Amino acid sequence: MAGRLSWDDYFLELCEKVAERSTCDRGPGGKGVGCVLVRDRQILATGYAGSLPGMMHCSEEGHTLRRVTYEDGVTREHCCRTVHAEANAVAQAARRGVAIEGATAYVTMAPCDACAKLLVSAGICRVVSNAPYHAQGASFAAFLGCNIVVEYGEDPEEG
């Protein structure tokens, strides 16, 4: 069938839909971030950027920003109110007793350092992303050091 999506593109498009549930808009392009965990072409769990259950969301209360200066001297602000999409997906799987070892993490934006460590520890074996993370050096060092494949669904220069 002409024009049929590849599996990677299919799951990346689902990530975009999951991201629409985000309550923090600090992701790429002012949109939220979504994550879909998949093994054997089956969705295991999803997650989006949002506050802890029962807590006020950025969309209601505003962002709780923290300034971070990176090794290259660039300073950026990060929202500390939210739980990242990857962490929410891993937590959802844990709450439901779903094993995610050997799964692929599809994400709208490549994971930050903390989420990369979490995904490695959870046994994720592959990461597919629509866009790079601005400070991805540490993230990719963790993935590379643990032999985890990282791929982009689109040209990372366009993300």
PDB file of N, CA and C in Angstrom, residues 60-108:
ATOM      1  N   GLU A  60      -2.207  25.666  34.688  1.00  0.00           N
ATOM      2  CA  GLU A  60      -3.096  26.272  35.679  1.00  0.00           C
ATOM      3  C   GLU A  60      -2.360  27.266  36.582  1.00  0.00           C
ATOM      4  N   GLU A  61      -1.167  26.920  36.976  1.00  0.00           N
ATOM      5  CA  GLU A  61      -0.431  27.623  38.017  1.00  0.00           C
ATOM      6  C   GLU A  61       0.788  28.387  37.490  1.00  0.00           C
ATOM      7  N   GLY A  62       1.226  28.062  36.294  1.00  0.00           N
ATOM      8  CA  GLY A  62       2.450  28.651  35.757  1.00  0.00           C
ATOM      9  C   GLY A  62       3.632  27.720  35.963  1.00  0.00           C
ATOM     10  N   HIS A  63       4.723  28.048  35.306  1.00  0.00           N
ATOM     11  CA  HIS A  63       5.931  27.227  35.393  1.00  0.00           C
ATOM     12  C   HIS A  63       6.706  27.515  36.677  1.00  0.00           C
ATOM     13  N   THR A  64       7.405  26.503  37.168  1.00  0.00           N
ATOM     14  CA  THR A  64       8.381  26.673  38.238  1.00  0.00           C
ATOM     15  C   THR A  64       9.736  26.513  37.564  1.00  0.00           C
ATOM     16  N   LEU A  65      10.374  27.643  37.263  1.00  0.00           N
ATOM     17  CA  LEU A  65      11.585  27.613  36.441  1.00  0.00           C
ATOM     18  C   LEU A  65      12.852  27.627  37.278  1.00  0.00           C
ATOM     19  N   ARG A  66      13.831  26.873  36.784  1.00  0.00           N
ATOM     20  CA  ARG A  66      15.159  26.832  37.383  1.00  0.00           C
ATOM     21  C   ARG A  66      16.157  27.113  36.269  1.00  0.00           C
ATOM     22  N   ARG A  67      17.125  27.968  36.551  1.00  0.00           N
ATOM     23  CA  ARG A  67      18.169  28.263  35.562  1.00  0.00           C
ATOM     24  C   ARG A  67      19.291  27.252  35.686  1.00  0.00           C
ATOM     25  N   VAL A  68      19.720  26.761  34.532  1.00  0.00           N
ATOM     26  CA  VAL A  68      20.800  25.787  34.471  1.00  0.00           C
ATOM     27  C   VAL A  68      21.837  26.302  33.482  1.00  0.00           C
ATOM     28  N   THR A  69      23.102  26.306  33.898  1.00  0.00           N
ATOM     29  CA  THR A  69      24.190  26.694  33.006  1.00  0.00           C
ATOM     30  C   THR A  69      24.946  25.431  32.618  1.00  0.00           C
ATOM     31  N   TYR A  70      25.096  25.245  31.321  1.00  0.00           N
ATOM     32  CA  TYR A  70      25.741  24.054  30.791  1.00  0.00           C
ATOM     33  C   TYR A  70      27.236  24.276  30.599  1.00  0.00           C
ATOM     34  N   GLU A  71      27.949  23.168  30.333  1.00  0.00           N
ATOM     35  CA  GLU A  71      29.403  23.222  30.181  1.00  0.00           C
ATOM     36  C   GLU A  71      29.855  24.198  29.105  1.00  0.00           C
ATOM     37  N   ASP A  72      29.011  24.399  28.086  1.00  0.00           N
ATOM     38  CA  ASP A  72      29.381  25.314  27.010  1.00  0.00           C
ATOM     39  C   ASP A  72      29.087  26.776  27.373  1.00  0.00           C
ATOM     40  N   GLY A  73      28.624  27.012  28.607  1.00  0.00           N
ATOM     41  CA  GLY A  73      28.359  28.364  29.077  1.00  0.00           C
ATOM     42  C   GLY A  73      26.954  28.868  28.798  1.00  0.00           C
ATOM     43  N   VAL A  74      26.167  28.101  28.089  1.00  0.00           N
ATOM     44  CA  VAL A  74      24.793  28.509  27.778  1.00  0.00           C
ATOM     45  C   VAL A  74      23.912  28.291  29.008  1.00  0.00           C
ATOM     46  N   THR A  75      23.119  29.301  29.339  1.00  0.00           N
ATOM     47  CA  THR A  75      22.177  29.204  30.451  1.00  0.00           C
ATOM     48  C   THR A  75      20.763  29.106  29.892  1.00  0.00           C
ATOM     49  N   ARG A  76      20.002  28.142  30.392  1.00  0.00           N
ATOM     50  CA  ARG A  76      18.617  27.952  29.967  1.00  0.00           C
ATOM     51  C   ARG A  76      17.745  27.800  31.207  1.00  0.00           C
ATOM     52  N   GLU A  77      16.462  28.045  31.018  1.00  0.00           N
ATOM     53  CA  GLU A  77      15.504  27.830  32.099  1.00  0.00           C
ATOM     54  C   GLU A  77      14.744  26.537  31.853  1.00  0.00           C
ATOM     55  N   HIS A  78      14.585  25.748  32.909  1.00  0.00           N
ATOM     56  CA  HIS A  78      13.857  24.490  32.837  1.00  0.00           C
ATOM     57  C   HIS A  78      12.725  24.507  33.848  1.00  0.00           C
ATOM     58  N   CYS A  79      11.598  23.925  33.477  1.00  0.00           N
ATOM     59  CA  CYS A  79      10.456  23.846  34.380  1.00  0.00           C
ATOM     60  C   CYS A  79      10.652  22.649  35.316  1.00  0.00           C
ATOM     61  N   CYS A  80      10.555  22.912  36.609  1.00  0.00           N
ATOM     62  CA  CYS A  80      10.733  21.855  37.611  1.00  0.00           C
ATOM     63  C   CYS A  80       9.401  21.359  38.163  1.00  0.00           C
ATOM     64  N   ARG A  81       8.302  21.924  37.712  1.00  0.00           N
ATOM     65  CA  ARG A  81       6.980  21.506  38.187  1.00  0.00           C
ATOM     66  C   ARG A  81       6.596  20.152  37.583  1.00  0.00           C
ATOM     67  N   THR A  82       7.074  19.874  36.389  1.00  0.00           N
ATOM     68  CA  THR A  82       6.593  18.708  35.650  1.00  0.00           C
ATOM     69  C   THR A  82       7.465  17.471  35.818  1.00  0.00           C
ATOM     70  N   VAL A  83       6.815  16.356  35.600  1.00  0.00           N
ATOM     71  CA  VAL A  83       7.494  15.082  35.454  1.00  0.00           C
ATOM     72  C   VAL A  83       7.625  14.884  33.946  1.00  0.00           C
ATOM     73  N   HIS A  84       8.809  14.538  33.484  1.00  0.00           N
ATOM     74  CA  HIS A  84       9.036  14.390  32.052  1.00  0.00           C
ATOM     75  C   HIS A  84       8.237  13.213  31.491  1.00  0.00           C
ATOM     76  N   ALA A  85       7.979  13.274  30.200  1.00  0.00           N
ATOM     77  CA  ALA A  85       7.166  12.266  29.518  1.00  0.00           C
ATOM     78  C   ALA A  85       7.738  10.859  29.699  1.00  0.00           C
ATOM     79  N   GLU A  86       9.048  10.726  29.568  1.00  0.00           N
ATOM     80  CA  GLU A  86       9.682   9.407  29.699  1.00  0.00           C
ATOM     81  C   GLU A  86       9.464   8.840  31.105  1.00  0.00           C
ATOM     82  N   ALA A  87       9.639   9.688  32.113  1.00  0.00           N
ATOM     83  CA  ALA A  87       9.453   9.240  33.500  1.00  0.00           C
ATOM     84  C   ALA A  87       8.001   8.858  33.754  1.00  0.00           C
ATOM     85  N   ASN A  88       7.069   9.627  33.198  1.00  0.00           N
ATOM     86  CA  ASN A  88       5.655   9.278  33.355  1.00  0.00           C
ATOM     87  C   ASN A  88       5.323   7.964  32.670  1.00  0.00           C
ATOM     88  N   ALA A  89       5.920   7.679  31.517  1.00  0.00           N
ATOM     89  CA  ALA A  89       5.678   6.412  30.829  1.00  0.00           C
ATOM     90  C   ALA A  89       6.238   5.239  31.645  1.00  0.00           C
ATOM     91  N   VAL A  90       7.443   5.391  32.165  1.00  0.00           N
ATOM     92  CA  VAL A  90       8.043   4.336  32.994  1.00  0.00           C
ATOM     93  C   VAL A  90       7.203   4.127  34.258  1.00  0.00           C
ATOM     94  N   ALA A  91       6.739   5.222  34.873  1.00  0.00           N
ATOM     95  CA  ALA A  91       5.909   5.119  36.081  1.00  0.00           C
ATOM     96  C   ALA A  91       4.580   4.432  35.770  1.00  0.00           C
ATOM     97  N   GLN A  92       3.980   4.765  34.620  1.00  0.00           N
ATOM     98  CA  GLN A  92       2.720   4.131  34.235  1.00  0.00           C
ATOM     99  C   GLN A  92       2.910   2.621  34.086  1.00  0.00           C
ATOM    100  N   ALA A  93       3.983   2.226  33.441  1.00  0.00           N
ATOM    101  CA  ALA A  93       4.260   0.797  33.281  1.00  0.00           C
ATOM    102  C   ALA A  93       4.460   0.131  34.643  1.00  0.00           C
ATOM    103  N   ALA A  94       5.201   0.780  35.525  1.00  0.00           N
ATOM    104  CA  ALA A  94       5.457   0.213  36.854  1.00  0.00           C
ATOM    105  C   ALA A  94       4.167   0.061  37.654  1.00  0.00           C
ATOM    106  N   ARG A  95       3.305   1.074  37.618  1.00  0.00           N
ATOM    107  CA  ARG A  95       2.033   1.003  38.361  1.00  0.00           C
ATOM    108  C   ARG A  95       1.148  -0.133  37.864  1.00  0.00           C
ATOM    109  N   ARG A  96       1.275  -0.481  36.613  1.00  0.00           N
ATOM    110  CA  ARG A  96       0.421  -1.518  36.034  1.00  0.00           C
ATOM    111  C   ARG A  96       1.126  -2.873  35.924  1.00  0.00           C
ATOM    112  N   GLY A  97       2.352  -2.937  36.415  1.00  0.00           N
ATOM    113  CA  GLY A  97       3.084  -4.198  36.392  1.00  0.00           C
ATOM    114  C   GLY A  97       3.497  -4.646  35.001  1.00  0.00           C
ATOM    115  N   VAL A  98       3.762  -3.680  34.119  1.00  0.00           N
ATOM    116  CA  VAL A  98       4.146  -3.987  32.739  1.00  0.00           C
ATOM    117  C   VAL A  98       5.665  -3.924  32.618  1.00  0.00           C
ATOM    118  N   ALA A  99       6.274  -5.032  32.258  1.00  0.00           N
ATOM    119  CA  ALA A  99       7.725  -5.077  32.071  1.00  0.00           C
ATOM    120  C   ALA A  99       8.084  -4.325  30.789  1.00  0.00           C
ATOM    121  N   ILE A 100       9.055  -3.442  30.860  1.00  0.00           N
ATOM    122  CA  ILE A 100       9.456  -2.667  29.682  1.00  0.00           C
ATOM    123  C   ILE A 100      10.869  -2.977  29.218  1.00  0.00           C
ATOM    124  N   GLU A 101      11.515  -3.932  29.856  1.00  0.00           N
ATOM    125  CA  GLU A 101      12.859  -4.318  29.426  1.00  0.00           C
ATOM    126  C   GLU A 101      12.815  -4.775  27.976  1.00  0.00           C
ATOM    127  N   GLY A 102      13.770  -4.284  27.177  1.00  0.00           N
ATOM    128  CA  GLY A 102      13.843  -4.647  25.773  1.00  0.00           C
ATOM    129  C   GLY A 102      12.956  -3.812  24.872  1.00  0.00           C
ATOM    130  N   ALA A 103      12.278  -2.822  25.432  1.00  0.00           N
ATOM    131  CA  ALA A 103      11.363  -1.986  24.646  1.00  0.00           C
ATOM    132  C   ALA A 103      12.100  -0.847  23.954  1.00  0.00           C
ATOM    133  N   THR A 104      11.394  -0.233  23.016  1.00  0.00           N
ATOM    134  CA  THR A 104      11.852   0.987  22.353  1.00  0.00           C
ATOM    135  C   THR A 104      11.069   2.152  22.939  1.00  0.00           C
ATOM    136  N   ALA A 105      11.774   3.251  23.222  1.00  0.00           N
ATOM    137  CA  ALA A 105      11.126   4.482  23.679  1.00  0.00           C
ATOM    138  C   ALA A 105      11.028   5.424  22.489  1.00  0.00           C
ATOM    139  N   TYR A 106       9.818   5.751  22.099  1.00  0.00           N
ATOM    140  CA  TYR A 106       9.567   6.764  21.070  1.00  0.00           C
ATOM    141  C   TYR A 106       9.256   8.058  21.805  1.00  0.00           C
ATOM    142  N   VAL A 107       9.962   9.131  21.451  1.00  0.00           N
ATOM    143  CA  VAL A 107       9.785  10.409  22.148  1.00  0.00           C
ATOM    144  C   VAL A 107       9.770  11.561  21.150  1.00  0.00           C
ATOM    145  N   THR A 108       8.999  12.591  21.472  1.00  0.00           N
ATOM    146  CA  THR A 108       8.933  13.741  20.578  1.00  0.00           C
ATOM    147  C   THR A 108      10.229  14.541  20.605  1.00  0.00           C
TER     148      THR A 108
END
